[in-house]
């Protein structure tokens, strides 16, 4: 196991091999260790990267640096999560550019039932902080995992609110786990280790340089079922995270502010361009995510009697009546029906006012 982890780490150290290419190489060779043990003449035949890769696997400095990282992980009881490990975040694994390797320290599991990412400006106002606390307080009934970036402002407020309301919270770092940035959040980070955790895809010794944070943001987006932006300027890291979340088909929400406020411009633009749904309270998120049962579901049973439905439609309605909100892929799988039949049946059910399509191709019974 230690030997395989050594090569997993070493793979991430090869210049020119990013997360996407690294996973492709593993699929070709079978494992990271197999890549390093592959004859160099075979590696040279790989298109585009053959020469670079063949030189790298013979570079002893790469394995020496990987050994140094393993000693650091062992010393500080940090887990290295390979993308094929069962403990690796399943939500993140679905993303094409998910990290080959994650470094994690904490008590929270990374595959909870529900996760919400909350991001925003470092220059949070009292309005923004109060919105965060109210959202987290009300979402506590869903027992969510709160994910954010441990930065000043909205991020820190999100983590603190989660701790205060008994929720686990994970901070995604834009540097190695050998430091905390900003340093003022050190005591907060220590509490999070007991009620959540800290995660990064950077080696120890990596500084919190500006170019690291877009990489950090993609992990926040990938870990989240829903991403909420609370206060953001017209440009900034929170909007980058929102765009990444949209590319991952995650649900994105934005909290409106006062017209003219500089730290509401980003949220307003997300809403105006249909890149985020407007959210004023936790109920908005719960409804859009299908996290609350429809109160009038029994009335649906009465309506079914008076409607003529095809066998496919009856099967879908029966499934949704039992399971609640479902995505179109899950409906197709559970009903063992091809996607074209499911789409046609759902369209008819929408016309009849039996189901409603929510963002993300999630369907609810009305």
Coordinates of C-alpha atoms in Angstrom, one line a residue:
X1 CA 0.0 0.0 0.0
X2 CA 2.8 2.4 0.9
X3 CA 4.6 1.5 -2.3
X4 CA 1.6 2.3 -4.4
X5 CA 1.0 5.6 -2.6
X6 CA 4.6 6.6 -3.3
X7 CA 4.0 6.2 -7.0
X8 CA 0.6 7.9 -6.8
X9 CA 2.3 11.0 -5.3
X10 CA 5.2 10.7 -7.8
X11 CA 2.7 10.8 -10.7
X12 CA 1.5 14.2 -9.6
X13 CA 5.1 15.5 -9.6
X14 CA 5.8 14.7 -13.3
X15 CA 6.0 18.0 -15.2
X16 CA 3.3 18.3 -17.9
X17 CA 1.1 15.6 -16.4
X18 CA -2.0 17.2 -15.0
X19 CA -5.1 15.6 -13.5
X20 CA -6.8 14.7 -16.8
X21 CA -3.7 13.3 -18.4
X22 CA -2.7 11.5 -15.2
X23 CA -6.0 9.6 -15.1
X24 CA -5.7 8.7 -18.8
X25 CA -2.2 7.3 -18.2
X26 CA -3.5 5.2 -15.3
X27 CA -6.3 3.8 -17.4
X28 CA -3.7 2.8 -20.1
X29 CA -1.1 1.3 -17.7
X30 CA -3.3 0.1 -14.9
X31 CA -1.7 2.0 -12.0
X32 CA 0.7 4.8 -11.2
X33 CA 3.3 2.3 -10.2
X34 CA 2.9 0.6 -13.6
X35 CA 3.7 3.9 -15.3
X36 CA 7.0 4.1 -13.6
X37 CA 7.9 0.5 -14.2
X38 CA 6.9 0.7 -17.9
X39 CA 9.9 0.3 -20.2
X40 CA 11.0 3.8 -21.4
X41 CA 10.9 2.7 -25.0
X42 CA 7.2 2.0 -24.6
X43 CA 6.5 5.3 -23.0
X44 CA 8.3 7.2 -25.8
X45 CA 5.6 5.9 -28.2
X46 CA 2.8 7.7 -26.3
X47 CA 1.7 10.7 -28.4
X48 CA 2.6 14.3 -27.4
X49 CA 4.1 13.4 -24.0
X50 CA 6.2 10.3 -24.7
X51 CA 9.6 11.8 -24.5
X52 CA 8.8 14.0 -21.5
X53 CA 7.3 11.0 -19.6
X54 CA 10.1 8.6 -20.4
X55 CA 12.6 11.1 -19.0
X56 CA 10.5 11.8 -15.9
X57 CA 10.1 8.2 -14.8
X58 CA 13.8 7.8 -14.8
X59 CA 14.3 10.9 -12.6
X60 CA 15.2 9.8 -9.1
X61 CA 14.5 13.3 -7.8
X62 CA 10.8 12.8 -8.4
X63 CA 10.6 9.6 -6.3
X64 CA 12.8 11.3 -3.6
X65 CA 10.3 14.2 -3.4
X66 CA 7.4 11.7 -3.2
X67 CA 9.1 9.9 -0.3
X68 CA 9.6 13.3 1.5
X69 CA 5.9 14.0 1.1
X70 CA 5.0 10.6 2.5
X71 CA 7.1 11.3 5.6
X72 CA 5.2 14.5 6.1
X73 CA 1.8 12.8 5.7
X74 CA 2.8 10.1 8.2
X75 CA 4.2 12.6 10.7
X76 CA 1.0 14.7 10.8
X77 CA -1.6 11.9 10.3
X78 CA -2.7 13.3 6.9
X79 CA -4.6 11.0 4.5
X80 CA -3.7 10.9 0.9
X81 CA -6.8 10.0 -1.1
X82 CA -6.2 8.5 -4.5
X83 CA -9.0 9.2 -7.0
X84 CA -9.8 5.4 -7.2
X85 CA -10.1 5.0 -3.4
X86 CA -13.5 4.4 -1.9
X87 CA -12.9 7.2 0.6
X88 CA -12.3 9.7 -2.2
X89 CA -15.2 12.2 -2.6
X90 CA -17.6 10.6 -5.0
X91 CA -19.1 13.9 -6.2
X92 CA -15.6 15.2 -7.1
X93 CA -14.7 12.1 -8.9
X94 CA -17.5 12.8 -11.4
X95 CA -15.7 15.9 -12.5
X96 CA -13.3 15.5 -15.5
X97 CA -10.5 17.6 -13.9
X98 CA -10.8 16.2 -10.4
X99 CA -7.5 15.8 -8.6
X100 CA -5.7 12.6 -9.0
X101 CA -4.7 12.9 -5.3
X102 CA -6.1 14.8 -2.4
X103 CA -4.5 15.5 1.0
X104 CA -7.0 15.4 3.9
X105 CA -7.0 15.8 7.6
X106 CA -10.2 15.8 9.7
X107 CA -13.0 13.9 11.2
X108 CA -15.8 14.3 8.6
X109 CA -16.5 11.8 5.9
X110 CA -16.3 13.3 2.4
X111 CA -19.3 11.4 1.0
X112 CA -22.2 12.8 3.1
X113 CA -25.8 12.7 1.9
X114 CA -26.0 16.4 1.3
X115 CA -23.3 19.1 0.8
X116 CA -23.6 22.9 0.4
X117 CA -20.8 25.1 -0.7
X118 CA -20.9 28.7 0.4
X119 CA -18.6 31.3 -1.1
X120 CA -18.3 35.1 -1.3
X121 CA -16.3 38.2 -0.9
X122 CA -13.5 38.6 1.6
X123 CA -14.9 42.0 2.4
X124 CA -18.2 40.7 3.8
X125 CA -20.7 43.2 5.2
X126 CA -22.8 42.7 8.3
X127 CA -25.7 42.0 5.9
X128 CA -23.8 39.2 4.1
X129 CA -22.7 37.6 7.4
X130 CA -26.2 37.7 8.8
X131 CA -27.5 36.0 5.6
X132 CA -24.9 33.3 5.9
X133 CA -25.8 32.6 9.5
X134 CA -29.5 32.5 8.8
X135 CA -29.1 30.1 5.8
X136 CA -26.8 27.8 7.7
X137 CA -29.0 27.8 10.8
X138 CA -32.1 26.9 8.7
X139 CA -30.2 24.3 6.6
X140 CA -29.0 22.6 9.8
X141 CA -32.3 20.6 9.7
X142 CA -30.9 18.9 6.5
X143 CA -27.7 17.9 8.3
X144 CA -25.6 19.2 5.5
X145 CA -21.9 19.3 5.2
X146 CA -20.8 22.9 4.7
X147 CA -17.9 23.5 2.2
X148 CA -15.9 26.7 1.8
X149 CA -12.4 28.1 1.3
X150 CA -11.3 29.2 4.8
X151 CA -10.7 32.7 3.4
X152 CA -11.6 36.0 5.2
X153 CA -15.2 37.2 5.0
X154 CA -18.0 35.0 3.8
X155 CA -15.9 31.8 3.8
X156 CA -14.9 32.2 7.4
X157 CA -18.4 33.1 8.4
X158 CA -19.8 30.0 6.7
X159 CA -17.4 27.7 8.6
X160 CA -18.1 29.4 12.0
X161 CA -21.8 29.2 11.5
X162 CA -21.6 25.5 10.7
X163 CA -19.6 24.9 13.8
X164 CA -22.1 27.0 15.9
X165 CA -25.1 25.0 14.6
X166 CA -23.6 21.6 15.0
X167 CA -22.7 20.9 11.4
X168 CA -19.5 19.5 10.0
X169 CA -17.6 21.8 7.7
X170 CA -14.6 21.3 5.4
X171 CA -12.2 24.0 4.3
X172 CA -10.5 23.7 0.9
X173 CA -7.1 25.2 0.9
X174 CA -5.1 26.8 -1.9
X175 CA -1.8 25.7 -0.4
X176 CA -0.2 22.8 1.4
X177 CA -1.5 21.4 4.7
X178 CA 1.6 22.6 6.5
X179 CA 0.2 26.1 7.0
X180 CA -3.0 28.0 7.5
X181 CA -3.8 31.1 5.4
X182 CA -4.8 33.5 6.6
X183 CA -3.1 32.9 9.9
X184 CA -5.9 34.6 11.7
X185 CA -8.0 31.5 10.9
X186 CA -5.7 29.1 12.7
X187 CA -8.0 28.6 15.8
X188 CA -11.0 28.2 13.4
X189 CA -9.1 25.6 11.4
X190 CA -8.2 23.7 14.6
X191 CA -11.9 23.5 15.6
X192 CA -12.8 22.4 12.1
X193 CA -10.4 19.4 12.4
X194 CA -12.6 18.1 15.2
X195 CA -15.9 18.9 13.4
X196 CA -15.1 18.7 9.8
X197 CA -11.7 18.9 8.1
X198 CA -9.2 20.5 5.8
X199 CA -8.4 19.4 2.3
X200 CA -6.0 20.3 -0.5
X201 CA -4.4 18.9 -3.6
X202 CA -1.2 20.8 -3.0
X203 CA 2.0 19.3 -1.6
X204 CA 3.3 20.6 1.8
X205 CA 5.5 23.6 1.3
X206 CA 3.2 25.1 -1.4
X207 CA 2.6 28.8 -0.6
X208 CA -0.8 30.4 -1.0
X209 CA 0.0 32.0 -4.3
X210 CA -2.7 33.7 -6.3
X211 CA -2.6 31.2 -9.2
X212 CA -3.4 28.4 -6.8
X213 CA -6.9 29.5 -5.9
X214 CA -8.8 28.7 -9.2
X215 CA -7.6 25.1 -8.5
X216 CA -8.9 25.3 -5.0
X217 CA -12.2 26.7 -6.3
X218 CA -12.8 23.7 -8.6
X219 CA -12.7 21.4 -5.5
X220 CA -15.2 23.5 -3.6
X221 CA -17.5 23.4 -6.7
X222 CA -17.0 19.6 -7.2
X223 CA -17.7 18.7 -3.5
X224 CA -21.0 20.7 -3.5
X225 CA -24.5 19.6 -4.4
X226 CA -25.5 23.2 -4.3
X227 CA -23.2 26.3 -4.3
X228 CA -24.4 29.5 -2.7
X229 CA -22.8 32.9 -3.5
X230 CA -23.3 35.4 -0.8
X231 CA -21.9 38.9 -1.7
X232 CA -19.5 39.0 -4.6
X233 CA -18.0 41.9 -6.6
X234 CA -18.4 41.9 -10.4
X235 CA -15.2 39.9 -10.7
X236 CA -13.6 37.5 -8.2
X237 CA -13.0 34.0 -7.0
X238 CA -16.6 33.4 -5.9
X239 CA -17.7 34.0 -9.5
X240 CA -15.0 31.6 -10.8
X241 CA -16.3 29.0 -8.4
X242 CA -19.9 29.6 -9.6
X243 CA -18.9 29.2 -13.2
X244 CA -17.0 26.0 -12.4
X245 CA -20.0 24.7 -10.5
X246 CA -22.2 25.4 -13.5
X247 CA -19.8 23.5 -15.8
X248 CA -20.1 20.5 -13.4
X249 CA -24.0 20.7 -13.6
X250 CA -24.2 21.7 -9.9
X251 CA -27.1 23.9 -8.7
X252 CA -25.9 27.5 -8.2
X253 CA -27.7 30.1 -6.0
X254 CA -27.0 33.7 -5.4
X255 CA -28.2 36.0 -2.7
X256 CA -29.4 39.5 -4.0
X257 CA -28.3 42.7 -2.3
X258 CA -29.0 46.4 -2.6
X259 CA -28.8 47.9 -6.0
X260 CA -25.5 49.8 -6.4
X261 CA -23.6 47.8 -3.7
X262 CA -20.3 46.8 -5.1
X263 CA -20.4 43.4 -3.3
X264 CA -23.8 42.6 -4.7
X265 CA -22.9 43.3 -8.4
X266 CA -21.5 39.7 -8.9
X267 CA -24.6 38.1 -7.4
X268 CA -27.0 40.2 -9.4
X269 CA -25.1 39.4 -12.6
X270 CA -25.2 35.7 -11.9
X271 CA -29.0 36.0 -11.5
X272 CA -29.5 38.3 -14.5
X273 CA -27.5 35.9 -16.8
X274 CA -29.4 32.8 -15.5
X275 CA -26.2 31.4 -14.1
X276 CA -27.7 31.2 -10.6
X277 CA -31.1 31.0 -9.0
X278 CA -32.2 33.7 -6.7
X279 CA -32.2 32.6 -3.1
X280 CA -33.7 34.5 -0.1
X281 CA -34.0 31.8 2.4
X282 CA -33.1 28.1 3.0
X283 CA -36.5 27.0 1.8
X284 CA -35.6 28.2 -1.7
X285 CA -32.5 25.9 -1.7
X286 CA -34.5 23.0 -0.2
X287 CA -37.2 23.3 -2.8
X288 CA -34.9 23.6 -5.8
X289 CA -32.8 20.7 -4.5
X290 CA -35.9 18.5 -3.8
X291 CA -34.9 18.2 -0.2
X292 CA -38.4 18.7 1.1
X293 CA -41.3 16.4 0.5
X294 CA -44.3 17.9 -1.2
X295 CA -47.0 18.6 1.4
X296 CA -49.8 17.9 -1.1
X297 CA -48.4 14.6 -2.3
X298 CA -51.6 12.7 -1.1
X299 CA -53.7 14.8 -3.4
X300 CA -51.6 13.5 -6.3
X301 CA -53.0 10.0 -5.6
X302 CA -56.5 11.3 -6.1
X303 CA -55.6 12.9 -9.4
X304 CA -54.1 9.7 -10.8
X305 CA -57.5 8.0 -10.7
X306 CA -59.0 10.5 -13.2
X307 CA -56.1 10.7 -15.7
X308 CA -55.3 8.2 -18.4
X309 CA -51.6 7.5 -18.3
X310 CA -49.5 5.2 -20.4
X311 CA -47.7 2.3 -18.7
X312 CA -44.5 4.3 -18.9
X313 CA -46.0 7.3 -17.3
X314 CA -47.6 5.2 -14.5
X315 CA -44.3 3.6 -13.9
X316 CA -42.5 7.0 -13.6
X317 CA -45.2 8.5 -11.4
X318 CA -45.2 5.5 -9.1
X319 CA -41.4 5.7 -8.8
X320 CA -41.5 9.4 -8.0
X321 CA -44.3 9.0 -5.5
X322 CA -42.1 6.5 -3.7
X323 CA -38.7 8.2 -4.0
X324 CA -39.5 11.9 -4.3
X325 CA -37.5 14.2 -6.5
X326 CA -35.3 12.4 -9.1
X327 CA -33.0 13.2 -12.0
X328 CA -33.9 12.1 -15.5
X329 CA -30.9 9.7 -15.5
X330 CA -32.0 8.1 -12.3
X331 CA -35.6 7.7 -13.5
X332 CA -34.3 6.0 -16.7
X333 CA -32.2 3.7 -14.6
X334 CA -34.8 2.8 -12.0
X335 CA -37.6 2.3 -14.5
X336 CA -35.3 0.4 -16.9
X337 CA -36.5 2.6 -19.8
X338 CA -34.5 4.2 -22.6
X339 CA -33.9 7.9 -22.2
X340 CA -36.1 8.9 -25.2
X341 CA -39.1 7.2 -23.7
X342 CA -38.5 8.8 -20.3
X343 CA -38.1 12.2 -21.9
X344 CA -41.4 11.8 -23.8
X345 CA -43.3 10.5 -20.8
X346 CA -42.0 13.4 -18.6
X347 CA -43.0 15.9 -21.2
X348 CA -46.6 14.6 -21.3
X349 CA -46.7 14.5 -17.5
X350 CA -45.6 18.2 -17.4
X351 CA -48.3 19.1 -19.8
X352 CA -50.9 17.4 -17.6
X353 CA -49.6 19.3 -14.6
X354 CA -48.4 16.1 -12.8
X355 CA -44.7 16.8 -12.6
X356 CA -42.5 19.9 -12.6
X357 CA -39.0 20.2 -14.1
X358 CA -36.5 21.9 -11.8
X359 CA -33.0 23.1 -12.8
X360 CA -30.5 20.3 -13.3
X361 CA -33.2 18.1 -14.9
X362 CA -34.6 17.2 -11.5
X363 CA -38.3 16.3 -11.5
X364 CA -40.9 16.8 -8.7
X365 CA -44.4 15.6 -8.5
X366 CA -46.8 18.5 -8.1

